[in-house]
mmCIF file of C-alpha atoms and ligand atoms in Angstrom:
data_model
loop_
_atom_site.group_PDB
_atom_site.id
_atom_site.type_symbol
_atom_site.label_atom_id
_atom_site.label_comp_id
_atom_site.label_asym_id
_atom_site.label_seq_id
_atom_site.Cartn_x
_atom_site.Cartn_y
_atom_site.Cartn_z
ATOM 1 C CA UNK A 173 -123.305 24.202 4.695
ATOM 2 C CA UNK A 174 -122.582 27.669 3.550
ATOM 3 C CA UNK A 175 -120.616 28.419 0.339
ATOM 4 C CA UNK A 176 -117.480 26.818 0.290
ATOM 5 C CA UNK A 177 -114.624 26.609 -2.190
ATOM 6 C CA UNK A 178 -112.039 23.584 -1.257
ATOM 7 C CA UNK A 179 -108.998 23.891 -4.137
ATOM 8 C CA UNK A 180 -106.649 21.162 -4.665
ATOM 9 C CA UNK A 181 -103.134 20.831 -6.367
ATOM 10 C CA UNK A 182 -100.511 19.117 -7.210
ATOM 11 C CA UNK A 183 -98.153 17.249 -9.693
ATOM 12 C CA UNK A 184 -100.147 14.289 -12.062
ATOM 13 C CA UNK A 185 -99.899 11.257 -9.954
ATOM 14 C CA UNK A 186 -100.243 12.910 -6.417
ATOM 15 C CA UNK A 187 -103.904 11.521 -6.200
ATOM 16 C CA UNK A 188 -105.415 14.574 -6.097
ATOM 17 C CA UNK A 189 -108.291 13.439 -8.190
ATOM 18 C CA UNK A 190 -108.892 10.138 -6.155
ATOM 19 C CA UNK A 191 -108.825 12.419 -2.901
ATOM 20 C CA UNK A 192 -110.630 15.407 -4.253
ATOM 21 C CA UNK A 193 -113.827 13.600 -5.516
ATOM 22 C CA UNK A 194 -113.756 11.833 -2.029
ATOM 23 C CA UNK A 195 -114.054 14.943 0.015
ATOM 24 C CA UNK A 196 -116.741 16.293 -2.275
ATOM 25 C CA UNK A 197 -118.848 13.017 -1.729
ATOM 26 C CA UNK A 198 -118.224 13.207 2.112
ATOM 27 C CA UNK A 199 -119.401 16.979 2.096
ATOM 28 C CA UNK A 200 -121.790 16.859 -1.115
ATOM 29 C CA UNK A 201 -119.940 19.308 -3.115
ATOM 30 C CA UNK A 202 -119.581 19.397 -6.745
ATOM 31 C CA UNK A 203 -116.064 18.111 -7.938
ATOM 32 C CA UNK A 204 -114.567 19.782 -10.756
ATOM 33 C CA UNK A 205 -111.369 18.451 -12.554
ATOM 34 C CA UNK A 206 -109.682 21.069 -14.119
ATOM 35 C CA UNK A 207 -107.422 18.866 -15.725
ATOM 36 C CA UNK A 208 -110.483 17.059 -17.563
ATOM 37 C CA UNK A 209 -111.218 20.180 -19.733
ATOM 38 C CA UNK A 210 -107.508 20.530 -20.300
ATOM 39 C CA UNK A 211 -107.911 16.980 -21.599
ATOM 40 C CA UNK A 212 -110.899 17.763 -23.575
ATOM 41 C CA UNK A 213 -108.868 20.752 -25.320
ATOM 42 C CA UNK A 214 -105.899 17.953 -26.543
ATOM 43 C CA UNK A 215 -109.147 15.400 -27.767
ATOM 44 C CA UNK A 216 -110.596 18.082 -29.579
ATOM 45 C CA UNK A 217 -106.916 19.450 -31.131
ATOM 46 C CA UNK A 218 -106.181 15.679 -32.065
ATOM 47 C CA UNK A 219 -109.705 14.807 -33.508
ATOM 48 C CA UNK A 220 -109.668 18.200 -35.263
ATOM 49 C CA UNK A 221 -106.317 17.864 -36.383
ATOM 50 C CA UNK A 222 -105.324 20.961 -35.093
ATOM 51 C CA UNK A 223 -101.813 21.561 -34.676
ATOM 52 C CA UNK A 224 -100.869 21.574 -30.534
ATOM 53 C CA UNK A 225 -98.577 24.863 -31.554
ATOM 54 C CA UNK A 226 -101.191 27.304 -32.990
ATOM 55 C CA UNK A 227 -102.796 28.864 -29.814
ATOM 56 C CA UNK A 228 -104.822 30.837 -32.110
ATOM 57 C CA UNK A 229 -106.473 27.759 -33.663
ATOM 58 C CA UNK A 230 -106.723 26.013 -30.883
ATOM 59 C CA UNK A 231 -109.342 28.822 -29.323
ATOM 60 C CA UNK A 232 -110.809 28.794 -32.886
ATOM 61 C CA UNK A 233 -111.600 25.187 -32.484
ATOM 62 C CA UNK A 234 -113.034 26.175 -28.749
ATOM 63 C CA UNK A 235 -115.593 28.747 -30.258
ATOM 64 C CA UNK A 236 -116.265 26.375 -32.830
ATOM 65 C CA UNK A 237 -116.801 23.447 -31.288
ATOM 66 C CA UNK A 238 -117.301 24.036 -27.507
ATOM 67 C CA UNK A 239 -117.279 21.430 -24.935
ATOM 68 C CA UNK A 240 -120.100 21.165 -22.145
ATOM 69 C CA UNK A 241 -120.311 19.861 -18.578
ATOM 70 C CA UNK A 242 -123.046 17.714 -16.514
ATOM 71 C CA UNK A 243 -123.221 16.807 -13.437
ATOM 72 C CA UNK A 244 -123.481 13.415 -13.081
ATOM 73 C CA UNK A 245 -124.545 10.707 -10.259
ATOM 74 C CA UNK A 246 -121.147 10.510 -8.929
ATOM 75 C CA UNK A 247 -121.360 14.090 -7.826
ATOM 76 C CA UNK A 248 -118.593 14.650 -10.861
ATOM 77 C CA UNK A 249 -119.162 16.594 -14.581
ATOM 78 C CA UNK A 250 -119.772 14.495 -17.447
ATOM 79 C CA UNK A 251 -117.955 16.620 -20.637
ATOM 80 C CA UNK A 252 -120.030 16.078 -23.925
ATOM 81 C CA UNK A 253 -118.807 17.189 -27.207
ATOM 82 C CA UNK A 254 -121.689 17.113 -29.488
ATOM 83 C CA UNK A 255 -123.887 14.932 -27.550
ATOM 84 C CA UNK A 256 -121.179 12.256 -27.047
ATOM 85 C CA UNK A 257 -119.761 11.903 -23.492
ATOM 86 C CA UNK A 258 -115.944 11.507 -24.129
ATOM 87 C CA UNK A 259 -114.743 11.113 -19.989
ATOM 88 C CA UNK A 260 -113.352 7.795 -20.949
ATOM 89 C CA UNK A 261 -111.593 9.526 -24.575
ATOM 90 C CA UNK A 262 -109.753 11.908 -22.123
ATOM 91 C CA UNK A 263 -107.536 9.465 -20.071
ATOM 92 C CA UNK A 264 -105.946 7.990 -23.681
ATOM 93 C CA UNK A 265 -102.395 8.227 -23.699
ATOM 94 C CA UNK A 266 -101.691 10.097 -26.753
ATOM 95 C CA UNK A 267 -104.302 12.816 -24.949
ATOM 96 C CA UNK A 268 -101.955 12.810 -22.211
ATOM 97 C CA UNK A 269 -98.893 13.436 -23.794
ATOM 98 C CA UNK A 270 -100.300 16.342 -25.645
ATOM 99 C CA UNK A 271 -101.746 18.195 -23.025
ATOM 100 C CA UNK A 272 -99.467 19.725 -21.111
ATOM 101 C CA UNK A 273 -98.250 21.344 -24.664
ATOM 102 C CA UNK A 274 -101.112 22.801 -24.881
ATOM 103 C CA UNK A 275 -101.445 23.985 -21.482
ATOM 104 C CA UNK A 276 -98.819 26.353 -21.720
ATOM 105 C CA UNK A 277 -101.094 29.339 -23.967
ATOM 106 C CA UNK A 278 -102.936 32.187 -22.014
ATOM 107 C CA UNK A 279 -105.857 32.558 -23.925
ATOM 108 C CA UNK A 280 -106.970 28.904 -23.723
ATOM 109 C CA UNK A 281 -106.034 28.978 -20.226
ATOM 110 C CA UNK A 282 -108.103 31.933 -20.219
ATOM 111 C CA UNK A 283 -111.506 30.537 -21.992
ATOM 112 C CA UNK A 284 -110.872 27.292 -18.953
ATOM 113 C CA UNK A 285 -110.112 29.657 -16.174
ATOM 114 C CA UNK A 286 -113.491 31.468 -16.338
ATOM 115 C CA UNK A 287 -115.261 28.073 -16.939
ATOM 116 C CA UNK A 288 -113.732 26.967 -13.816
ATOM 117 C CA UNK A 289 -114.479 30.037 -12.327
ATOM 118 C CA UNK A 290 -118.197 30.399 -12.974
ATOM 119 C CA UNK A 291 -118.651 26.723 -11.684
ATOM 120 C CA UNK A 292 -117.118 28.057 -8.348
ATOM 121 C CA UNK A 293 -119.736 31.091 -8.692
ATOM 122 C CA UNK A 294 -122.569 28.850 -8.895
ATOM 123 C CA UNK A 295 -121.784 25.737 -6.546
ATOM 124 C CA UNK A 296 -119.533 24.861 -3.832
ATOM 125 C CA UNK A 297 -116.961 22.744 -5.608
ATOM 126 C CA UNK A 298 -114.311 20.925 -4.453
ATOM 127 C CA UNK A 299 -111.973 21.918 -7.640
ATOM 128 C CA UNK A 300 -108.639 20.203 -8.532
ATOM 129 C CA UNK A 301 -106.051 21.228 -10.851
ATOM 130 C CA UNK A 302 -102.523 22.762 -11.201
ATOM 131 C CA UNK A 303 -103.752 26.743 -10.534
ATOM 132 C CA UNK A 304 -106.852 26.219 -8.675
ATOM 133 C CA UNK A 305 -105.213 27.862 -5.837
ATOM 134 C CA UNK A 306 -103.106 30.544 -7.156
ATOM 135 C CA UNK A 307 -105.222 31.832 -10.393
ATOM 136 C CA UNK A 308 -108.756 30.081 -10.648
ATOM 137 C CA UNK A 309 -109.798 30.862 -6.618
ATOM 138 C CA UNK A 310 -107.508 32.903 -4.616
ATOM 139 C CA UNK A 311 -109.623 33.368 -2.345
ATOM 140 C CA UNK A 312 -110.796 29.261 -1.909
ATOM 141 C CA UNK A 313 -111.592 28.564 1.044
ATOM 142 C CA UNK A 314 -109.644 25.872 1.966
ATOM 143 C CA UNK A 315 -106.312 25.481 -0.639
ATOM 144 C CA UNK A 316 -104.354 22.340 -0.204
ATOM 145 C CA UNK A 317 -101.190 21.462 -2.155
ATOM 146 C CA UNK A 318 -100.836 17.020 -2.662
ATOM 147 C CA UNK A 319 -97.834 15.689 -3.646
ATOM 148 C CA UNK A 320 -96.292 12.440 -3.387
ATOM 149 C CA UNK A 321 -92.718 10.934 -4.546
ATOM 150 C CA UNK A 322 -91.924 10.186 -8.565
ATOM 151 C CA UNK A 323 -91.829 6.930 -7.851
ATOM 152 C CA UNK A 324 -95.129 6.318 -6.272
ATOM 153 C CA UNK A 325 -97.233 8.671 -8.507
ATOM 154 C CA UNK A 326 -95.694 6.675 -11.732
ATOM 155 C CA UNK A 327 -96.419 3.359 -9.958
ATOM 156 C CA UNK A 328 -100.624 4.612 -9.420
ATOM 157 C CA UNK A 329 -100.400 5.838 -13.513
ATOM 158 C CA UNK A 330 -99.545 2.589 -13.975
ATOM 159 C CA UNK A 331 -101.618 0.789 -12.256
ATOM 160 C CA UNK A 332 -105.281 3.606 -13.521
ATOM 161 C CA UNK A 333 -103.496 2.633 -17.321
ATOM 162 C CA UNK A 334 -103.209 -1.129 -16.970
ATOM 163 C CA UNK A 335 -106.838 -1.543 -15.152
ATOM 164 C CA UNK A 336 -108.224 0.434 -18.039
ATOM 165 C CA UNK A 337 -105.953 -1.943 -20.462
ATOM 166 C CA UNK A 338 -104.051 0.573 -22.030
ATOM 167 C CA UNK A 339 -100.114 -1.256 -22.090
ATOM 168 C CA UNK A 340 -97.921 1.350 -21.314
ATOM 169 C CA UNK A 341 -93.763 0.851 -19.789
ATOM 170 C CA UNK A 342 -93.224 2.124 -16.876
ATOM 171 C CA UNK A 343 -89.692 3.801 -17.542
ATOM 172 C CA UNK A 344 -91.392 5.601 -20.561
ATOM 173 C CA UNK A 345 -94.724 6.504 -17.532
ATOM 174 C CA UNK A 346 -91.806 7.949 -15.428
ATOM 175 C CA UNK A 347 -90.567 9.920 -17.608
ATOM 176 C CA UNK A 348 -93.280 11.793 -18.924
ATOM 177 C CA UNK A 349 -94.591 12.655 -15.915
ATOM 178 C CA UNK A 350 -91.050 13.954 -15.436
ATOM 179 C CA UNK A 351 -91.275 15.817 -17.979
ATOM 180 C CA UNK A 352 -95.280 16.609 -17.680
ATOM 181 C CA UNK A 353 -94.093 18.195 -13.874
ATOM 182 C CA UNK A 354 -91.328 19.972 -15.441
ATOM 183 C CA UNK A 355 -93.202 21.697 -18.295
ATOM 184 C CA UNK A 356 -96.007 22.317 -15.701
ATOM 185 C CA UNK A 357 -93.979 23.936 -13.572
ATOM 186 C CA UNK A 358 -91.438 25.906 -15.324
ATOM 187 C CA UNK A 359 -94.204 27.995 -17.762
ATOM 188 C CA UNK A 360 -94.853 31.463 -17.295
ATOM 189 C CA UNK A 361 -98.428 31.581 -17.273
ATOM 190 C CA UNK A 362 -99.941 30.089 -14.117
ATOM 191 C CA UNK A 363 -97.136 26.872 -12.852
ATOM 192 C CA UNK A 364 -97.663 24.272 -10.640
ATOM 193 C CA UNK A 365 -97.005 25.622 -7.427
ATOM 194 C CA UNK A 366 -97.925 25.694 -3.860
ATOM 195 C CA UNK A 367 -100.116 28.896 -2.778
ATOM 196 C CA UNK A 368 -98.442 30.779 -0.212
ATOM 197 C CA UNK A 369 -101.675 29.771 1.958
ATOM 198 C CA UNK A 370 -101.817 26.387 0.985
ATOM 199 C CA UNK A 371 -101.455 23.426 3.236
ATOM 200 C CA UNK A 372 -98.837 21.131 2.190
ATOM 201 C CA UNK A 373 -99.962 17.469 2.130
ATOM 202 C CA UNK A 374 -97.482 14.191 1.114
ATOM 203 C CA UNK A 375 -99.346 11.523 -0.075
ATOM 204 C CA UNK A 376 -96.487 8.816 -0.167
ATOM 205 C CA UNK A 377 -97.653 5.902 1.373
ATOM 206 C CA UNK A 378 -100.124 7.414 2.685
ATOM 207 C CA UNK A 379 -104.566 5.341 2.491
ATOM 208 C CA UNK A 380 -106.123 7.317 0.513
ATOM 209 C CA UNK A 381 -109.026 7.598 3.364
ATOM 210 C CA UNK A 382 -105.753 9.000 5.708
ATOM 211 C CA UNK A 383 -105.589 12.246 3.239
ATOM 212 C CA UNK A 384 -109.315 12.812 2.601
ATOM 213 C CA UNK A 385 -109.256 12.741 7.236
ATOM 214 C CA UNK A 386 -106.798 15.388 6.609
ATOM 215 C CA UNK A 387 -108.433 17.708 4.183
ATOM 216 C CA UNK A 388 -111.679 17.072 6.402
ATOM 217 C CA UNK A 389 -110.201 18.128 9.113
ATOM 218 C CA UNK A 390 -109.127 21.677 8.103
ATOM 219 C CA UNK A 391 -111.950 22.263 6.243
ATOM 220 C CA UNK A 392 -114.286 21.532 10.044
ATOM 221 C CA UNK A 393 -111.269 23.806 11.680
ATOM 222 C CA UNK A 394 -111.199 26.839 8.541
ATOM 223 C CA UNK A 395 -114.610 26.841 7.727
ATOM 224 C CA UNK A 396 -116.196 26.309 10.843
HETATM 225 O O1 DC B 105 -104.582 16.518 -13.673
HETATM 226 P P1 DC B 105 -104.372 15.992 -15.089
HETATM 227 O O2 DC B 105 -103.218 15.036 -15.210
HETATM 228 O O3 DC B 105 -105.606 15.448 -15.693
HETATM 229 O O4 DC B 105 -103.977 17.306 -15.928
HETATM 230 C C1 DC B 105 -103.629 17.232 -17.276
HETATM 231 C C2 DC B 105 -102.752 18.399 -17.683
HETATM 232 O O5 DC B 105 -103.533 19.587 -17.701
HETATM 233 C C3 DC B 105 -101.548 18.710 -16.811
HETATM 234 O O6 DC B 105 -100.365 18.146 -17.301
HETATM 235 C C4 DC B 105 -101.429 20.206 -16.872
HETATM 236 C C5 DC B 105 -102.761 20.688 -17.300
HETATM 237 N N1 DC B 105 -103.485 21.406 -16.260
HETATM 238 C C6 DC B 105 -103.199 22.732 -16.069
HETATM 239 O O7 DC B 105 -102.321 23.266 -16.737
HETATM 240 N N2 DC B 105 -103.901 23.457 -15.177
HETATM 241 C C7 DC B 105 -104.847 22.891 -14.440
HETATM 242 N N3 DC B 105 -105.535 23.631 -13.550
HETATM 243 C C8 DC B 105 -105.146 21.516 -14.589
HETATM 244 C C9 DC B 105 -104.433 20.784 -15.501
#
């Protein structure tokens, strides 16, 4: 297959990531989750004690103490800091709370944007995020935009939370991805937001193999 750049987006919860690694496996692209390194800026702020409202020290502490990607056997990236894979460290909930805080400052969206951007450069990715298609790859390929109802994306949180035994109500689940969608949305710098050429998918009740047929599909019609 020639170069190809498949972006995905969406609200947390829409199963983006679920659907996204699934089409890379399926076509053997790299998947990148944006969303990881936006995680693995909140891990570093908390285990640095950095405060989440200093944007300055927050790129500081990404000079100082960078984070690095591998590819790993699931077709995925592994992200080390110093030596020490912390994939698992990025899914905590206190990490999740924070993030979207800290999502919110142009230069560290800056420093992830051309991360994300050179992995694009260098492999065919199937990339997933909140931007991909607006700011990290205008020009993907294929752009879709996965959503799903409030209800349904708290109920698969919950579910990804309890199997990995965090305890966590769901009433409190709903509404911070309420509020998660809201602050993601309503920033200045680079909101969650369909691409003008994006296709529009609903997940809601929806197999996950149903979507991933979808996605296929346009990517065999647009890139054909
Ligand atoms: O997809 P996720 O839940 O792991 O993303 C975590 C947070 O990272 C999300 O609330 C907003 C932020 N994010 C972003 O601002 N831009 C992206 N491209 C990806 C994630």
């Amino acid at each position: 297959m020639p170069h190809i750049n498949i972006a995905i987006d969406g609200p947390a919860g829409a199963g983006k990531s679920t659907v996204a690694k699934e089409v890379a496996r399926q076509l053997g692209l790299l998947y990148v989750d944006t969303g990881a390194m936006y995680r693995g800026v909140a891990w570093l702020a908390l285990n640095y004690g950095v405060s989440p409202e200093d944007e300055e020290a927050l790129v500081q502490l990404l000079e100082k103490h960078p984070l690095c990607f591998e590819r790993n056997g699931q077709g995925g990236l592994d992200i080390y800091h110093n030596n020490i894979c912390i994939n698992a460290e990025l899914r905590r909930p206190d990490v999740s709370s924070l993030v979207s805080q800290l999502s919110v400052y142009p230069k560290v969206r800056a420093i992830l944007t051309r991360w994300q951007q050179e992995f694009a450069r260098n492999h065919s990715v199937v990339m997933d995020g909140r931007d991909v298609g607006t700011v990290v790859l205008p020009h993907a390929d294929v752009k879709v935009y996965l959503t799903a109802s409030l209800e349904e994306r708290t109920r698969r949180r919950a579910e990804e939370f309890q199997a990995k035994g965090f305890d966590v109500s769901v009433d409190e689940l709903r509404r911070s991805i309420e509020e998660r969608d809201h602050r993601d949305s309503s920033r200045s710098v680079a909101p969650l937001k369909p691409a003008d050429d994006a296709h529009c998918i609903d997940s809601t009740g929806k197999p996950v193999q149903q979507v991933v047929e979808e996605i296929l599909a346009l990517v065999e019609r647009i890139c054909r």
